[in-house]
Coordinates of C-alpha atoms in Angstrom, one line a residue:
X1 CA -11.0 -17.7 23.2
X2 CA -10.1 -18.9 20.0
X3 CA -10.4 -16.1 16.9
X4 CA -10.3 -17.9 13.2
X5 CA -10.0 -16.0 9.8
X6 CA -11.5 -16.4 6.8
X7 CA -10.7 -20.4 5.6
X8 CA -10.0 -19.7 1.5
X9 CA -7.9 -20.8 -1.0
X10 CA -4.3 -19.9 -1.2
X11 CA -3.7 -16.4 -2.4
X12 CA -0.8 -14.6 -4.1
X13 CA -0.4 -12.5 -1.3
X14 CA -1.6 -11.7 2.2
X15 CA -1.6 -9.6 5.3
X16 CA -1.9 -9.8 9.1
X17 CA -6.1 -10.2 9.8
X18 CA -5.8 -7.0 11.8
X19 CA -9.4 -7.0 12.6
X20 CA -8.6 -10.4 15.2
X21 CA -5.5 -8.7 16.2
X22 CA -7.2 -6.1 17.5
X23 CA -10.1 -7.8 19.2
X24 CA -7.2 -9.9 20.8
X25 CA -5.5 -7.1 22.3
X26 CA -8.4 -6.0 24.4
X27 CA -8.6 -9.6 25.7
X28 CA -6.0 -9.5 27.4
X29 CA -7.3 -10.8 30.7
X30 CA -8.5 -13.9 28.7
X31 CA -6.4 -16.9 27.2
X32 CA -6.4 -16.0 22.9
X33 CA -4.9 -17.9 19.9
X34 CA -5.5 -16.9 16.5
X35 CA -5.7 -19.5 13.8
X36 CA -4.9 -17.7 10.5
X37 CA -6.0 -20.7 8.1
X38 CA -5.1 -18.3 4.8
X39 CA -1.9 -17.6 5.3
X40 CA -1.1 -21.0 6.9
X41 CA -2.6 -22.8 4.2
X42 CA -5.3 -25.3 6.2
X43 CA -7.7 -26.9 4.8
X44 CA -11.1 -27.0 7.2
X45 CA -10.1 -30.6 8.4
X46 CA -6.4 -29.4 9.6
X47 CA -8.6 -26.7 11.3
X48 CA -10.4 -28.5 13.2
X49 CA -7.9 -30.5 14.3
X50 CA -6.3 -27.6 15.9
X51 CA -9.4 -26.3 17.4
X52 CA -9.9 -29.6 18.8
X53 CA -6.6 -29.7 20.9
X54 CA -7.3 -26.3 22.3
X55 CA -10.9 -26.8 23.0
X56 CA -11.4 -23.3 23.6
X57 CA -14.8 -22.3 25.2
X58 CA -15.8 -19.2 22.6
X59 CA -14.8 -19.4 19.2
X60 CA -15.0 -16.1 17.3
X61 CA -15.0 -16.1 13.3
X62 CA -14.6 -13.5 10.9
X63 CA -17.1 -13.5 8.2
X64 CA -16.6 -11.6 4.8
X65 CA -19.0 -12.7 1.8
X66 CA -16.4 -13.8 -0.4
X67 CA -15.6 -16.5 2.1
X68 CA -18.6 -17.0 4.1
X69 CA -19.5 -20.1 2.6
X70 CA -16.4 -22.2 4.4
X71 CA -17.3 -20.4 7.2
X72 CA -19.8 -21.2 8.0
X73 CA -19.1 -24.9 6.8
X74 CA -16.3 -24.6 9.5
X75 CA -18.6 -23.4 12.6
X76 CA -20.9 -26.8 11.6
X77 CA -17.9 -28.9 12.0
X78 CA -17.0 -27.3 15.2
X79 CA -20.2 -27.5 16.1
X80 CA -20.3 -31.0 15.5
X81 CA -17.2 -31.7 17.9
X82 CA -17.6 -29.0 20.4
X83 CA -21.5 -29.0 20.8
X84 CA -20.6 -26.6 24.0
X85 CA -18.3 -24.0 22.7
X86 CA -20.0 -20.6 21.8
X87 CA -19.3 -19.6 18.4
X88 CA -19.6 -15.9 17.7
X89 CA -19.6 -14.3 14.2
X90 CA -18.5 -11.2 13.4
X91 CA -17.1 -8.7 10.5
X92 CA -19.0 -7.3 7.3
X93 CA -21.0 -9.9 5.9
X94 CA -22.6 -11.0 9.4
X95 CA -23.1 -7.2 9.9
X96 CA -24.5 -6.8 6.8
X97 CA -26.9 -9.8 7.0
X98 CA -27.7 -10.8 10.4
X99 CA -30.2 -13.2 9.3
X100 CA -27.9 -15.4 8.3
X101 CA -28.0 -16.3 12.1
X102 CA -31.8 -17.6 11.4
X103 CA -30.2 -19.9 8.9
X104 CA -27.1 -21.2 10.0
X105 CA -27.9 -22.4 13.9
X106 CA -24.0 -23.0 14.1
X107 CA -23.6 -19.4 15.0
X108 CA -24.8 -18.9 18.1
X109 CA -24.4 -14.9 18.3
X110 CA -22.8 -12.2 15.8
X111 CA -21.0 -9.2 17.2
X112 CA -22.7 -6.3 14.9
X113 CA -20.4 -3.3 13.4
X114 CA -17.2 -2.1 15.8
X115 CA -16.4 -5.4 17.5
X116 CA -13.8 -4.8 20.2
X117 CA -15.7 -3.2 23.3
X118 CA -18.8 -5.3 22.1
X119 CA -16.7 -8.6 21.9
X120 CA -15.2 -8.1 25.4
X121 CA -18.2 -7.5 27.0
X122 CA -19.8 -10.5 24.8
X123 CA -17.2 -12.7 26.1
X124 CA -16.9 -11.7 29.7
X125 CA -20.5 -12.2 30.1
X126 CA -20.5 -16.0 28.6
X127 CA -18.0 -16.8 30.8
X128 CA -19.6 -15.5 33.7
X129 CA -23.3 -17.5 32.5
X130 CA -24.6 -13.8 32.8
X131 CA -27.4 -12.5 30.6
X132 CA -26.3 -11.1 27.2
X133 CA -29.4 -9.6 26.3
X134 CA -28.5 -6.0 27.7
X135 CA -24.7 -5.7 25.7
X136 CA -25.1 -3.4 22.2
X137 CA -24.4 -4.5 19.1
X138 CA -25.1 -8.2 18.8
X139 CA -28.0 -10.4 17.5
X140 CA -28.7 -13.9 18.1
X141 CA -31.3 -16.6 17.1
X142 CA -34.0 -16.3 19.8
X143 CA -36.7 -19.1 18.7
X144 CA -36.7 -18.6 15.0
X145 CA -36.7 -15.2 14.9
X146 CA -33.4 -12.4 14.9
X147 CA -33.1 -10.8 17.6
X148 CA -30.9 -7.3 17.5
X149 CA -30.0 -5.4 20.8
X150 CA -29.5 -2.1 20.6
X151 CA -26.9 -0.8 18.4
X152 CA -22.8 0.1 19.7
X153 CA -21.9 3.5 19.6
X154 CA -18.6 3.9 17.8
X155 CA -15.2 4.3 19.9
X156 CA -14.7 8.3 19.6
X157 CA -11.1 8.1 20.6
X158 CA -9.4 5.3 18.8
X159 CA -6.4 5.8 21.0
X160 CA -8.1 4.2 24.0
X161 CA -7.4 1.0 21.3
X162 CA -4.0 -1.6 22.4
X163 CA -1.9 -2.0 19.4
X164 CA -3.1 -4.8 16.9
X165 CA -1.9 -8.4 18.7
X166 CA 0.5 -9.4 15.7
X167 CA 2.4 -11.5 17.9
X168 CA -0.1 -14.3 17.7
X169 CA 0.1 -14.6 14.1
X170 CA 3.2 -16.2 12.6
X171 CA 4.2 -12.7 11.0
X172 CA 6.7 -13.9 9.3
X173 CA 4.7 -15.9 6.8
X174 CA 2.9 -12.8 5.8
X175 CA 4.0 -11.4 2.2
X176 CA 3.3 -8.6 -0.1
X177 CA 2.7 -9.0 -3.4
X178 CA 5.4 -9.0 -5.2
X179 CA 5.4 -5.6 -7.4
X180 CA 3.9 -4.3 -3.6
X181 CA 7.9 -4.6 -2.2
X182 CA 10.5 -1.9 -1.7
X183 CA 11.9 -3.4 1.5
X184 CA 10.9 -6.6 3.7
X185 CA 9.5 -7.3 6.1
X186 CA 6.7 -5.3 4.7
X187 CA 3.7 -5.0 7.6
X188 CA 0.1 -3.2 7.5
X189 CA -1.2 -1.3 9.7
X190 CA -4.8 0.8 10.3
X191 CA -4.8 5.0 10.5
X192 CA -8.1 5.4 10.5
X193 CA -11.6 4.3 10.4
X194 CA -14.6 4.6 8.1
X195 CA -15.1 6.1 4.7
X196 CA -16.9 9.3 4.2
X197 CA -17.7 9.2 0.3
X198 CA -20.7 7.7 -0.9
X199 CA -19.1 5.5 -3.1
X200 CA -22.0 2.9 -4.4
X201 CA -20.0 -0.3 -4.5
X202 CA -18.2 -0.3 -1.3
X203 CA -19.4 -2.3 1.6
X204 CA -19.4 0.3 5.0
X205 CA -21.8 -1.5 7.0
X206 CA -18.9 -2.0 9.9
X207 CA -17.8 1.8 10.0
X208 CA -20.5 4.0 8.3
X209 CA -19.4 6.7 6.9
X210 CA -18.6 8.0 10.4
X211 CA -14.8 9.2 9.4
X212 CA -12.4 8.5 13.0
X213 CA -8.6 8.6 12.7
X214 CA -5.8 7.4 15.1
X215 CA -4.2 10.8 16.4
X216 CA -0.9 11.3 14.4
X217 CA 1.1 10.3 18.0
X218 CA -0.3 7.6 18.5
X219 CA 0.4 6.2 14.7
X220 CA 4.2 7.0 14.9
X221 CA 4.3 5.3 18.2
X222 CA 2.5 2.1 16.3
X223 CA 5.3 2.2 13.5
X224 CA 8.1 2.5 16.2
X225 CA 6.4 -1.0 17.4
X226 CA 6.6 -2.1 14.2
X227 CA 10.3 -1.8 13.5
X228 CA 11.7 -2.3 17.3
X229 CA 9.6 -5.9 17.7
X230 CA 8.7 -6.9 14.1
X231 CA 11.7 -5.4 12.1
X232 CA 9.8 -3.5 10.5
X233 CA 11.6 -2.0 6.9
X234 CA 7.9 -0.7 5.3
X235 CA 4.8 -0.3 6.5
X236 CA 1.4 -0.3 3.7
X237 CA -1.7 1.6 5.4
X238 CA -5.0 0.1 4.6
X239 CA -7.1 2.4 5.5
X240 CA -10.2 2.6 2.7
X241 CA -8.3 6.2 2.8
X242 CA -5.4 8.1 4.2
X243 CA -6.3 11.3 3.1
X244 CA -9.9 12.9 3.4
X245 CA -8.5 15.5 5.2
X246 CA -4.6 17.3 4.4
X247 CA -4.0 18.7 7.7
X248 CA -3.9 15.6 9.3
X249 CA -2.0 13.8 6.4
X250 CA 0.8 16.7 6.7
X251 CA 0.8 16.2 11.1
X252 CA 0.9 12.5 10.6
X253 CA 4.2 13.4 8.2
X254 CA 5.8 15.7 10.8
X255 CA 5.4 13.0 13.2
X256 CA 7.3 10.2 10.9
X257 CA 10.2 13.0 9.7
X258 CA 10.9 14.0 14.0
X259 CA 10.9 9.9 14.8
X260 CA 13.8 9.1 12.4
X261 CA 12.4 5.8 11.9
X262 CA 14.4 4.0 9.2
X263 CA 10.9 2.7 7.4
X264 CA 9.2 3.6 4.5
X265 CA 5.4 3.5 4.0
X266 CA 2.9 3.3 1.7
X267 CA -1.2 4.1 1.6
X268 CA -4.4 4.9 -0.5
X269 CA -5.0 8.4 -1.2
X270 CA -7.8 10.6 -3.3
X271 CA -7.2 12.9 -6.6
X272 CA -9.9 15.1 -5.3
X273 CA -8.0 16.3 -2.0
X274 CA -4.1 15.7 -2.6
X275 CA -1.7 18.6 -4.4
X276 CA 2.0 18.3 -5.2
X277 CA 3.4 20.0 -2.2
X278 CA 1.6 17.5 0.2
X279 CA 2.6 14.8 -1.7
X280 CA 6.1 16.0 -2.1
X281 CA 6.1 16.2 2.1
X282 CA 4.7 12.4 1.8
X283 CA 7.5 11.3 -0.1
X284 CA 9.9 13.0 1.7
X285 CA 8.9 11.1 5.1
X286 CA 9.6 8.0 3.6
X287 CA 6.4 7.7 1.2
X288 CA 7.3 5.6 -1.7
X289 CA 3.8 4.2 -3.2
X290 CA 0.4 6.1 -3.5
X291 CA -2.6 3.7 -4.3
X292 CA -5.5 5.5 -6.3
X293 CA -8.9 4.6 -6.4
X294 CA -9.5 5.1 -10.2
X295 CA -12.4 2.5 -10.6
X296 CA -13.0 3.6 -14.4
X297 CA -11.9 6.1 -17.3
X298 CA -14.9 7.3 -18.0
X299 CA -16.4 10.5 -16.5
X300 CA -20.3 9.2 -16.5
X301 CA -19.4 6.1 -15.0
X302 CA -17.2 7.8 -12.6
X303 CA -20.6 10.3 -11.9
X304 CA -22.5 7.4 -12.0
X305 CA -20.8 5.6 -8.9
X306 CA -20.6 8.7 -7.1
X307 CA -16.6 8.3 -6.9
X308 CA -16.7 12.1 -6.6
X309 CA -13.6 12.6 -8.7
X310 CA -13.2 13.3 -12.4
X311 CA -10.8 11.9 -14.9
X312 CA -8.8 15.7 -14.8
X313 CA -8.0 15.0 -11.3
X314 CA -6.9 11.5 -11.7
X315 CA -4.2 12.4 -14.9
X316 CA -3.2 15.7 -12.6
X317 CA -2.6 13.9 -9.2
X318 CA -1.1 10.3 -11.2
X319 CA 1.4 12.6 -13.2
X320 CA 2.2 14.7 -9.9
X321 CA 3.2 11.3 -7.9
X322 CA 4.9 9.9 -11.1
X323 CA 7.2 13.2 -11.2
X324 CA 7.7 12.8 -7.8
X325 CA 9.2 8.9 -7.9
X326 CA 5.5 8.2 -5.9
X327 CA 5.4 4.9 -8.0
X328 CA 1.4 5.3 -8.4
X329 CA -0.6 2.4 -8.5
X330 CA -4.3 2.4 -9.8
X331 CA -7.0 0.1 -9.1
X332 CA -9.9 -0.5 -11.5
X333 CA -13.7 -1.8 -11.8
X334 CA -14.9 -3.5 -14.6
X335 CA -18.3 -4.4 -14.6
X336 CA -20.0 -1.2 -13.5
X337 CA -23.7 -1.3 -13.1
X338 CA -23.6 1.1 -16.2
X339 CA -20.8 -0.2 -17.9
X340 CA -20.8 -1.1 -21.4
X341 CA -17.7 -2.9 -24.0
X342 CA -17.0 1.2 -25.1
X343 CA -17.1 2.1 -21.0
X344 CA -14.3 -1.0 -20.4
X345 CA -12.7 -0.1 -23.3
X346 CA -12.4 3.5 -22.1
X347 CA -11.0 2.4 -18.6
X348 CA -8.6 -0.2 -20.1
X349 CA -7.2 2.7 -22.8
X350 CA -7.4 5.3 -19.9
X351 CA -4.5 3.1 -17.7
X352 CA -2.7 2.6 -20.5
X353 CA -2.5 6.4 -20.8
X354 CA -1.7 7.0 -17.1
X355 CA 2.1 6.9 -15.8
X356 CA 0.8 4.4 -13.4
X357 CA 3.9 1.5 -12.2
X358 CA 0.8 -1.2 -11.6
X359 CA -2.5 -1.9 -11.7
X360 CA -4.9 -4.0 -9.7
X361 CA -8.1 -5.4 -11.2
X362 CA -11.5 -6.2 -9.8
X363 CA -14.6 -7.3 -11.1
X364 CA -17.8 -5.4 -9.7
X365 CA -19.4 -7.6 -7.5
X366 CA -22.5 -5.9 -5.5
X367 CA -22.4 -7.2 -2.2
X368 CA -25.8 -7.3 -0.1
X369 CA -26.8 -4.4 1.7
X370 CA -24.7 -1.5 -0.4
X371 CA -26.1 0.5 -2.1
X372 CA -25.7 -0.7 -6.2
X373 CA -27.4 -3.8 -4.7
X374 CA -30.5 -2.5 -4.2
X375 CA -30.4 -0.8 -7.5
X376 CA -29.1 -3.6 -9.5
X377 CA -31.6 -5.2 -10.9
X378 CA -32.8 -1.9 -13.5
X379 CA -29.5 -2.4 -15.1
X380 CA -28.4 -6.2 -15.5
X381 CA -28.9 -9.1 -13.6
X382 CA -27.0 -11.7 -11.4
X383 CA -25.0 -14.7 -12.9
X384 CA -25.5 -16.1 -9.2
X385 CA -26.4 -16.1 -5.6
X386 CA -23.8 -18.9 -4.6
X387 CA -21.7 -16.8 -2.7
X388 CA -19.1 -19.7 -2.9
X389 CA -18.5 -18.2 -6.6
X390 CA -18.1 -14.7 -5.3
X391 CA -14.4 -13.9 -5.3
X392 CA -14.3 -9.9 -7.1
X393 CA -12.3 -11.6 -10.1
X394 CA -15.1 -13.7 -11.8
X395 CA -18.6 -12.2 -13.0
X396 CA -21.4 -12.3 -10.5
X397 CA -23.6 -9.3 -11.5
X398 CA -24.1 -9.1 -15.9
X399 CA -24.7 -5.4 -16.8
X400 CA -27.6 -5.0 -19.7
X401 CA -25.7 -5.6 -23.4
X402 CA -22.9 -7.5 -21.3
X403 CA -22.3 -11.4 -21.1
X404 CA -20.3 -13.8 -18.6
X405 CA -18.0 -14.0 -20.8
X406 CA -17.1 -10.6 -22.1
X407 CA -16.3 -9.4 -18.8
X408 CA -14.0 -12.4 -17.9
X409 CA -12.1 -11.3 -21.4
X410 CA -11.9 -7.8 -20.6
X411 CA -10.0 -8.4 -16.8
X412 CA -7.5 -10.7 -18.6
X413 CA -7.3 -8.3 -21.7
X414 CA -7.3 -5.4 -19.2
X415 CA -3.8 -7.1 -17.3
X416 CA -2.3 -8.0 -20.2
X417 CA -2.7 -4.6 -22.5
X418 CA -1.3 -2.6 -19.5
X419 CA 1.8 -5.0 -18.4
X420 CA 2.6 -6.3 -21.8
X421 CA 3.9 -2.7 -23.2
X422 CA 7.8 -2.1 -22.8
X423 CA 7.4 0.9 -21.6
X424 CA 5.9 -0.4 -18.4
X425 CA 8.6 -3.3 -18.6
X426 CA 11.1 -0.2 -18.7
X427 CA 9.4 1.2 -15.7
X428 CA 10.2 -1.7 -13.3
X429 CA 13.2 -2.9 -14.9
X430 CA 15.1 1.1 -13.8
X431 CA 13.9 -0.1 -10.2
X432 CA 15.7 -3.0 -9.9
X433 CA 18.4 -2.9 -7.3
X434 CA 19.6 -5.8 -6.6
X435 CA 19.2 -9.7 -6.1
X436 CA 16.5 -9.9 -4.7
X437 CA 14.9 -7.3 -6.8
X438 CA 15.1 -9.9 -9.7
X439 CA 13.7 -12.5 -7.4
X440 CA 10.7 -9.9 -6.7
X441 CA 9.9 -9.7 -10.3
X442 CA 10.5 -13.4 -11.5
X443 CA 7.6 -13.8 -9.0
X444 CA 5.5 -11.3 -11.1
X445 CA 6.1 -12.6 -13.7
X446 CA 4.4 -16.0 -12.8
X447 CA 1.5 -14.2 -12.1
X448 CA 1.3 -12.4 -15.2
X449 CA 1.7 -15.9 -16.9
X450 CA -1.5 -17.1 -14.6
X451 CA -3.4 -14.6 -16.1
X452 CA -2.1 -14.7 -19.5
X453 CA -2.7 -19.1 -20.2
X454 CA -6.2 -18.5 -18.4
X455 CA -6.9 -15.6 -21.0
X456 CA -6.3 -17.9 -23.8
X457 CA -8.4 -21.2 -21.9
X458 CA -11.3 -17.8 -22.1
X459 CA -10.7 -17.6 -26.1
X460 CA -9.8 -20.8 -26.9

């Protein structure tokens, strides 16, 4: 079995695709490579030239809309020189839009929602010649019209789960970004699964809103893994979040402190449920980054995308991790459904006034199937359906009183008011420790250059 990732453009950073490293490790009865063509940099022909000399009998590749364009451009050209291989889709754009299968006849099946008991069964049963009609959770093409079995309950215990197969990725060519670094090698890992806030934006259509968590043993034992095979100095968990629910953030933490590990961590968190002693016991495990879903300064817009935190919360929990040497990060949406130039102004003035250390940028981009997309079209419009121009960093929806090119102005102006202030310069520079410290943020600033020449191409 041969698992691909998304085949995109080269990024500034990167992580394992833990998704195929999980469905990997419960093939372990089967022969499995992963071909990671992000992080190794392949264009579609190098690929296939891989593919070719393995000439694996089922091909499984993960679909996300951003990149589902060269996917499925990549499952034609396998399809062209394998004609007998089964290639199976799976992820959150195939999830979210079986149909696709009734256009793109490369795809011979999709694995639907929670893929790793579903894929196992899916591929035992090809290889057998058995009938797949009776496994949950897949769909396939059957004479022009979609045909869905029925749907795969979720795993209740997500200890059952192998740890992630990293060691058929090269790991070592996986990087953080660089103002994302205390220590290297810097891996990810999963805590949990599903999301349940109602966010409007965010794409659930894998998980639901069904919320399912590793037990707290079972993660310590994951990070031990980590740092005995891997070498493990920091660990970022990317879970949508790591703390719906404090008890279990505070067992997870007296799990880390009684291991001794020697690795520090960092993970997405919400201003409606942290306090200052919890995050004190965070930092004290080894905690040295909270991420924070801020997505705008402005309390309507905040109501208005059901984020289910106010701006009070956000300035009480940012200044708690800032006291605390949390290093806070914020992320940010521009290009609400609702938003407006006084909204983005607002949410641009609000970071400024935050003691946030970064800041990552997005451009709303409603995705098919959540729930601003079927709500869109009262507010603004879209600037296109190619989803080969979908990439959460260039305008594809146009709120009313809005235009293409406002928005792309606001995410440059939106970097450049919050990094170009010395104050934030000051911020990073009493961080730096050593060597490579400098090298970390020479590397920043490169970026920050990026953004700052296309800005001007935008004016100019």
């Amino acid at each position: 079995m041969q698992g691909i990732g998304p085949v995109a453009e080269n990024l500034f950073y990167n992580s394992a695709p833990l998704g195929l490293c999980y469905l990997a490790s419960v093939l372990d009865e089967h022969e499995v490579n992963i071909i990671d063509a992000v992080v190794e940099k392949l264009s579609i022909e190098k690929v296939i030239k891989r593919i070719k000399g393995l000439s694996p009998g089922i091909i499984g590749i993960t679909t996300f809309t951003v990149s589902s364009y060269s996917c499925y451009a990549l499952a034609k050209e396998i399809k062209n020189i394998l004609p007998w291989t089964k290639i199976i889709a799976g992820g959150p754009h195939i999830t979210s839009n079986p149909d696709d299968l009734l256009e793109h006849k490369e795809i011979d099946m999709a694995v639907i929602g929670e893929g790793e008991m579903t894929f196992k069964e899916l591929v035992g049963a090809i290889e057998k010649g058995n009938d797949v009609s009776g496994i949950k959770g897949i769909a396939y093409n059957l004479n022009g019209k979609l045909f869905l079995t029925s749907p795969r309950e979720f795993m209740p215990n997500l200890d059952i789960l192998p740890f992630p197969a990293r060691h058929l990725v090269p790991i070592h060519l996986y990087k953080p970004q660089p103002n994302d670094q205390r220590r290297l090698p810097k891996l990810s890992m999963i805590t949990s699964r599903g999301c349940p806030y109602p966010c409007i934006f965010c794409d659930k259509n894998v998980f639901k809103n069904t919320y399912r968590s590793f037990s707290a043993k079972y993660i310590v034992n994951e990070m031990s893994h980590l740092v005995r095979q891997f070498n493990a100095k920091d660990i970022a968990f990317v879970d949508s979040t790591f703390t719906p629910n404090k008890e279990r953030v505070y067992e997870i933490v007296r799990e880390i402190k009684n291991s001794n590990l020697d690795v520090t961590w960092t993970c997405s968190v919400r201003a409606d449920v942290l306090d200052r002693p919890l995050l004190k016991e965070m930092r004290d495990s080894g905690c040295w980054r909270v991420r924070l879903g801020i997505e705008s300064g402005d309390d309507e817009i905040l109501k208005f995308i059901k984020k289910g935190v106010t701006k009070s919360q956000l300035i009480k929990v940012t200044n708690w991790a800032y006291e605390l040497d949390l290093e806070p990060k914020g992320f940010f949406i521009i290009g609400h459904l609702a938003d407006t130039k006084k909204t983005i102004e607002d949410t641009i003035n609000f970071a400024c006034s935050l003691p946030l250390k970064d800041i990552t940028v997005q451009v709303n981009t409603p995705l098919r199937n959540t729930p601003q997309y079927h709500i869109m079209e009262r507010y603004g419009k879209l600037a296109t359906k190619d989803l080969s121009s979908y990439s959460f960093w260039e305008p594809v929806f146009i709120p009313d009183g809005l235009t293409y090119r406002t928005i792309s102005y606001y995410y440059k102006k939106f970097y450049l008011n919050f990094y170009l202030r010395p104050k934030i310069w000051y911020r990073h520079i009493k961080k730096i420790r050593c060597y490579s410290d400098i090298i970390k943020y020479l590397k920043g600033v490169r970026i920050l250059a990026f953004f700052f020449i296309s800005w001007l191409k935008k004016i100019f």
